[in-house]
């Protein structure tokens, strides 16, 4: 069991009509008590953020964006900036999600810039790292995760992680139903924390590192029971309120 306050964040990805999302967010809000140890957050598509913000305002559940642009404003058609997310009281924003890296060409340099843009806007970045199946099979998991982490830490300093959350999401486990075993996940989480502890023990001790990749109510408790796993970043299962709330309870 983690020493840090667990966080379970739902990443809806590009899913949900207005009506479905309203019902989902209402159910999550009803299901999360004000005294819960676990912190719960929802990251809907940009266009649903006003709806989610209105419904969650004043309650215990936070919300955030799934991405942001590196610029504050200007001629960047189709993009949304950190200050815009902050204007809707987002607490969090996901950066470096594997889908952004793989499908939209966001390399380590862009991810590091987005991390900085998030913090500059007063948002807490949820920085995603993780290896592909080919990288795992080539025994490169630690090297890949280290490279992804170092891109951010070398640019912004270790202290920047005081105001951030990490998410380890092995690409081969995302949306595939193939969860990392609790031991596989714990091994990488411990590696991450150890690598950061070599730079600053206190920052490493305080940092929440979430696991993401086919988390469901059936496997959440065992994953969240690992000493270096501080909650989860939940994709598919966050679209079902009952299932998502069971996952939140498993972290409580
Ligand atoms: P799934 O839970 O659908 O595997 O997605 C994980 C993820 O990518 C969350 O960001």
GROMACS .gro file of C-alpha atoms and ligand atoms in nm:
model
  262
    1UNK     CA    1   0.000   0.000   0.000
    2UNK     CA    2   0.134   0.338  -0.100
    3UNK     CA    3   0.239   0.597   0.159
    4UNK     CA    4   0.122   0.876  -0.068
    5UNK     CA    5  -0.239   0.984  -0.122
    6UNK     CA    6  -0.356   0.768  -0.411
    7UNK     CA    7  -0.492   0.924  -0.728
    8UNK     CA    8  -0.721   0.752  -0.976
    9UNK     CA    9  -0.764   0.951  -1.297
   10UNK     CA   10  -1.004   0.861  -1.576
   11UNK     CA   11  -0.878   0.928  -1.928
   12UNK     CA   12  -1.187   0.918  -2.147
   13UNK     CA   13  -0.978   0.960  -2.462
   14UNK     CA   14  -1.200   1.055  -2.761
   15UNK     CA   15  -1.521   0.905  -2.626
   16UNK     CA   16  -1.856   1.018  -2.498
   17UNK     CA   17  -2.153   1.215  -2.622
   18UNK     CA   18  -2.277   1.510  -2.415
   19UNK     CA   19  -2.561   1.302  -2.269
   20UNK     CA   20  -2.346   0.997  -2.192
   21UNK     CA   21  -2.081   1.215  -2.034
   22UNK     CA   22  -2.332   1.402  -1.820
   23UNK     CA   23  -2.467   1.074  -1.683
   24UNK     CA   24  -2.117   0.939  -1.625
   25UNK     CA   25  -1.991   1.243  -1.442
   26UNK     CA   26  -2.305   1.265  -1.227
   27UNK     CA   27  -2.264   0.901  -1.125
   28UNK     CA   28  -1.896   0.948  -1.040
   29UNK     CA   29  -1.970   1.257  -0.837
   30UNK     CA   30  -2.242   1.072  -0.641
   31UNK     CA   31  -2.010   0.778  -0.584
   32UNK     CA   32  -1.711   0.967  -0.441
   33UNK     CA   33  -1.752   1.066  -0.078
   34UNK     CA   34  -1.594   1.388   0.052
   35UNK     CA   35  -1.384   1.196   0.305
   36UNK     CA   36  -1.229   0.949   0.060
   37UNK     CA   37  -0.854   0.892   0.096
   38UNK     CA   38  -0.825   0.838  -0.277
   39UNK     CA   39  -0.829   1.146  -0.498
   40UNK     CA   40  -1.038   1.103  -0.811
   41UNK     CA   41  -0.998   1.302  -1.134
   42UNK     CA   42  -1.168   1.293  -1.474
   43UNK     CA   43  -0.998   1.391  -1.800
   44UNK     CA   44  -1.265   1.426  -2.071
   45UNK     CA   45  -1.216   1.547  -2.430
   46UNK     CA   46  -1.167   1.926  -2.447
   47UNK     CA   47  -1.517   1.994  -2.568
   48UNK     CA   48  -1.671   1.827  -2.262
   49UNK     CA   49  -1.456   2.013  -2.007
   50UNK     CA   50  -1.711   2.294  -1.947
   51UNK     CA   51  -1.983   2.038  -1.877
   52UNK     CA   52  -1.762   1.834  -1.645
   53UNK     CA   53  -1.634   2.147  -1.468
   54UNK     CA   54  -1.986   2.271  -1.404
   55UNK     CA   55  -2.097   1.937  -1.263
   56UNK     CA   56  -1.791   1.877  -1.044
   57UNK     CA   57  -1.744   2.231  -0.910
   58UNK     CA   58  -1.730   2.245  -0.533
   59UNK     CA   59  -1.704   1.867  -0.492
   60UNK     CA   60  -1.419   1.629  -0.416
   61UNK     CA   61  -1.358   1.510  -0.775
   62UNK     CA   62  -1.107   1.708  -0.983
   63UNK     CA   63  -1.077   1.729  -1.360
   64UNK     CA   64  -0.821   1.792  -1.627
   65UNK     CA   65  -0.730   1.793  -1.995
   66UNK     CA   66  -0.581   1.513  -2.204
   67UNK     CA   67  -0.325   1.735  -2.374
   68UNK     CA   68  -0.235   2.100  -2.427
   69UNK     CA   69  -0.042   2.312  -2.669
   70UNK     CA   70   0.303   2.445  -2.581
   71UNK     CA   71   0.197   2.805  -2.656
   72UNK     CA   72  -0.026   3.028  -2.446
   73UNK     CA   73  -0.232   3.166  -2.733
   74UNK     CA   74  -0.206   3.263  -3.097
   75UNK     CA   75  -0.232   3.120  -3.446
   76UNK     CA   76  -0.233   2.748  -3.360
   77UNK     CA   77  -0.551   2.623  -3.526
   78UNK     CA   78  -0.715   2.333  -3.350
   79UNK     CA   79  -0.512   2.358  -3.031
   80UNK     CA   80  -0.600   2.434  -2.667
   81UNK     CA   81  -0.358   2.606  -2.429
   82UNK     CA   82  -0.274   2.560  -2.063
   83UNK     CA   83  -0.429   2.896  -1.963
   84UNK     CA   84  -0.753   2.791  -2.139
   85UNK     CA   85  -0.765   2.469  -1.935
   86UNK     CA   86  -0.690   2.664  -1.619
   87UNK     CA   87  -0.971   2.903  -1.701
   88UNK     CA   88  -1.205   2.603  -1.666
   89UNK     CA   89  -1.045   2.515  -1.332
   90UNK     CA   90  -0.865   2.208  -1.457
   91UNK     CA   91  -0.626   2.076  -1.193
   92UNK     CA   92  -0.444   1.830  -1.419
   93UNK     CA   93  -0.336   1.777  -1.776
   94UNK     CA   94  -0.198   1.457  -1.928
   95UNK     CA   95   0.128   1.498  -2.121
   96UNK     CA   96   0.328   1.240  -2.314
   97UNK     CA   97   0.048   0.987  -2.346
   98UNK     CA   98   0.167   0.704  -2.570
   99UNK     CA   99  -0.113   0.779  -2.819
  100UNK     CA  100   0.012   1.138  -2.853
  101UNK     CA  101   0.368   1.012  -2.890
  102UNK     CA  102   0.281   0.742  -3.147
  103UNK     CA  103  -0.005   0.899  -3.346
  104UNK     CA  104   0.078   1.272  -3.330
  105UNK     CA  105   0.455   1.263  -3.339
  106UNK     CA  106   0.513   1.409  -2.994
  107UNK     CA  107   0.874   1.330  -2.916
  108UNK     CA  108   1.054   1.365  -2.582
  109UNK     CA  109   1.139   1.729  -2.657
  110UNK     CA  110   0.777   1.824  -2.727
  111UNK     CA  111   0.660   1.634  -2.420
  112UNK     CA  112   0.909   1.823  -2.204
  113UNK     CA  113   0.786   2.153  -2.349
  114UNK     CA  114   0.426   2.059  -2.278
  115UNK     CA  115   0.520   1.964  -1.922
  116UNK     CA  116   0.666   2.313  -1.875
  117UNK     CA  117   0.367   2.481  -2.040
  118UNK     CA  118   0.133   2.296  -1.804
  119UNK     CA  119   0.319   2.406  -1.493
  120UNK     CA  120   0.352   2.761  -1.623
  121UNK     CA  121  -0.029   2.769  -1.646
  122UNK     CA  122  -0.070   2.639  -1.292
  123UNK     CA  123  -0.173   2.288  -1.397
  124UNK     CA  124  -0.030   1.967  -1.257
  125UNK     CA  125   0.105   1.758  -1.545
  126UNK     CA  126   0.042   1.383  -1.543
  127UNK     CA  127   0.353   1.274  -1.733
  128UNK     CA  128   0.316   0.937  -1.907
  129UNK     CA  129   0.607   0.709  -1.979
  130UNK     CA  130   0.621   0.349  -2.099
  131UNK     CA  131   0.778   0.103  -2.339
  132UNK     CA  132   0.637  -0.078  -2.643
  133UNK     CA  133   0.620  -0.457  -2.662
  134UNK     CA  134   0.924  -0.467  -2.890
  135UNK     CA  135   1.120  -0.254  -2.642
  136UNK     CA  136   1.021  -0.479  -2.351
  137UNK     CA  137   1.114  -0.791  -2.545
  138UNK     CA  138   1.452  -0.636  -2.625
  139UNK     CA  139   1.505  -0.572  -2.251
  140UNK     CA  140   1.498  -0.198  -2.311
  141UNK     CA  141   1.215  -0.106  -2.071
  142UNK     CA  142   1.435   0.073  -1.818
  143UNK     CA  143   1.638   0.250  -2.086
  144UNK     CA  144   1.325   0.380  -2.258
  145UNK     CA  145   1.154   0.494  -1.940
  146UNK     CA  146   1.478   0.658  -1.821
  147UNK     CA  147   1.512   0.848  -2.151
  148UNK     CA  148   1.150   0.969  -2.134
  149UNK     CA  149   1.193   1.083  -1.774
  150UNK     CA  150   1.532   1.246  -1.825
  151UNK     CA  151   1.397   1.457  -2.112
  152UNK     CA  152   1.172   1.632  -1.859
  153UNK     CA  153   1.401   1.633  -1.556
  154UNK     CA  154   1.701   1.762  -1.750
  155UNK     CA  155   1.494   2.048  -1.894
  156UNK     CA  156   1.295   2.151  -1.587
  157UNK     CA  157   1.498   2.019  -1.293
  158UNK     CA  158   1.414   1.753  -1.038
  159UNK     CA  159   1.221   2.004  -0.824
  160UNK     CA  160   0.964   2.035  -1.105
  161UNK     CA  161   0.840   1.688  -1.005
  162UNK     CA  162   0.715   1.827  -0.672
  163UNK     CA  163   0.425   1.956  -0.872
  164UNK     CA  164   0.362   1.667  -1.106
  165UNK     CA  165   0.230   1.313  -1.125
  166UNK     CA  166   0.389   1.033  -1.325
  167UNK     CA  167   0.205   0.753  -1.498
  168UNK     CA  168   0.378   0.434  -1.608
  169UNK     CA  169   0.177   0.301  -1.900
  170UNK     CA  170   0.335   0.009  -2.086
  171UNK     CA  171   0.215   0.059  -2.443
  172UNK     CA  172   0.147  -0.314  -2.486
  173UNK     CA  173  -0.101  -0.302  -2.197
  174UNK     CA  174  -0.305  -0.003  -2.318
  175UNK     CA  175  -0.648  -0.102  -2.443
  176UNK     CA  176  -0.533  -0.459  -2.502
  177UNK     CA  177  -0.676  -0.630  -2.194
  178UNK     CA  178  -0.316  -0.741  -2.119
  179UNK     CA  179  -0.236  -0.582  -1.784
  180UNK     CA  180   0.119  -0.578  -1.654
  181UNK     CA  181   0.138  -0.813  -1.357
  182UNK     CA  182   0.157  -0.632  -1.023
  183UNK     CA  183   0.522  -0.740  -1.002
  184UNK     CA  184   0.608  -0.618  -1.354
  185UNK     CA  185   0.448  -0.283  -1.277
  186UNK     CA  186   0.605  -0.255  -0.932
  187UNK     CA  187   0.950  -0.330  -1.078
  188UNK     CA  188   0.925  -0.036  -1.318
  189UNK     CA  189   0.770   0.195  -1.058
  190UNK     CA  190   1.055   0.111  -0.818
  191UNK     CA  191   1.307   0.171  -1.094
  192UNK     CA  192   1.154   0.514  -1.166
  193UNK     CA  193   1.146   0.616  -0.801
  194UNK     CA  194   1.499   0.493  -0.746
  195UNK     CA  195   1.632   0.684  -1.043
  196UNK     CA  196   1.468   1.004  -0.921
  197UNK     CA  197   1.580   0.941  -0.562
  198UNK     CA  198   1.938   0.950  -0.680
  199UNK     CA  199   1.874   1.316  -0.767
  200UNK     CA  200   1.645   1.405  -0.476
  201UNK     CA  201   1.519   1.157  -0.219
  202UNK     CA  202   1.239   1.377  -0.085
  203UNK     CA  203   1.099   1.451  -0.431
  204UNK     CA  204   1.107   1.081  -0.519
  205UNK     CA  205   0.938   0.985  -0.190
  206UNK     CA  206   0.657   1.235  -0.240
  207UNK     CA  207   0.592   1.167  -0.609
  208UNK     CA  208   0.276   0.984  -0.707
  209UNK     CA  209   0.341   0.725  -0.977
  210UNK     CA  210   0.022   0.585  -1.133
  211UNK     CA  211  -0.006   0.265  -1.329
  212UNK     CA  212  -0.208   0.261  -1.652
  213UNK     CA  213  -0.292  -0.014  -1.899
  214UNK     CA  214  -0.604  -0.232  -1.887
  215UNK     CA  215  -0.680  -0.157  -1.521
  216UNK     CA  216  -1.017  -0.303  -1.420
  217UNK     CA  217  -1.191  -0.360  -1.089
  218UNK     CA  218  -1.074  -0.722  -1.105
  219UNK     CA  219  -0.702  -0.635  -1.105
  220UNK     CA  220  -0.694  -0.290  -0.941
  221UNK     CA  221  -0.656  -0.395  -0.580
  222UNK     CA  222  -0.350  -0.608  -0.639
  223UNK     CA  223  -0.185  -0.341  -0.854
  224UNK     CA  224  -0.260  -0.061  -0.606
  225UNK     CA  225  -0.134  -0.282  -0.322
  226UNK     CA  226   0.224  -0.252  -0.450
  227UNK     CA  227   0.444  -0.018  -0.247
  228UNK     CA  228   0.540   0.210  -0.539
  229UNK     CA  229   0.204   0.219  -0.718
  230UNK     CA  230   0.006   0.523  -0.607
  231UNK     CA  231  -0.312   0.477  -0.809
  232UNK     CA  232  -0.406   0.446  -1.172
  233UNK     CA  233  -0.466   0.619  -1.503
  234UNK     CA  234  -0.775   0.448  -1.636
  235UNK     CA  235  -0.884   0.443  -2.000
  236UNK     CA  236  -1.163   0.210  -2.111
  237UNK     CA  237  -1.287   0.130  -1.761
  238UNK     CA  238  -1.338   0.500  -1.682
  239UNK     CA  239  -1.629   0.509  -1.929
  240UNK     CA  240  -1.837   0.290  -1.700
  241UNK     CA  241  -1.920   0.466  -1.373
  242UNK     CA  242  -1.979   0.151  -1.172
  243UNK     CA  243  -1.655  -0.008  -1.286
  244UNK     CA  244  -1.459   0.316  -1.243
  245UNK     CA  245  -1.590   0.366  -0.889
  246UNK     CA  246  -1.491   0.010  -0.797
  247UNK     CA  247  -1.140   0.092  -0.920
  248UNK     CA  248  -1.138   0.413  -0.713
  249UNK     CA  249  -1.246   0.216  -0.406
  250UNK     CA  250  -0.967  -0.034  -0.464
  251UNK     CA  251  -0.721   0.255  -0.416
  252UNK     CA  252  -0.891   0.392  -0.107
  253LIG     P1  253  -0.689   0.142  -2.092
  253LIG     O1  254  -0.724   0.148  -1.945
  253LIG     O2  255  -0.807   0.149  -2.183
  253LIG     O3  256  -0.595   0.030  -2.121
  253LIG     O4  257  -0.607   0.277  -2.124
  253LIG     C1  258  -0.503   0.314  -2.041
  253LIG     C2  259  -0.461   0.453  -2.077
  253LIG     O5  260  -0.404   0.477  -2.181
  253LIG     C3  261  -0.497   0.559  -1.985
  253LIG     O6  262  -0.433   0.678  -2.019
   0.00000   0.00000   0.00000
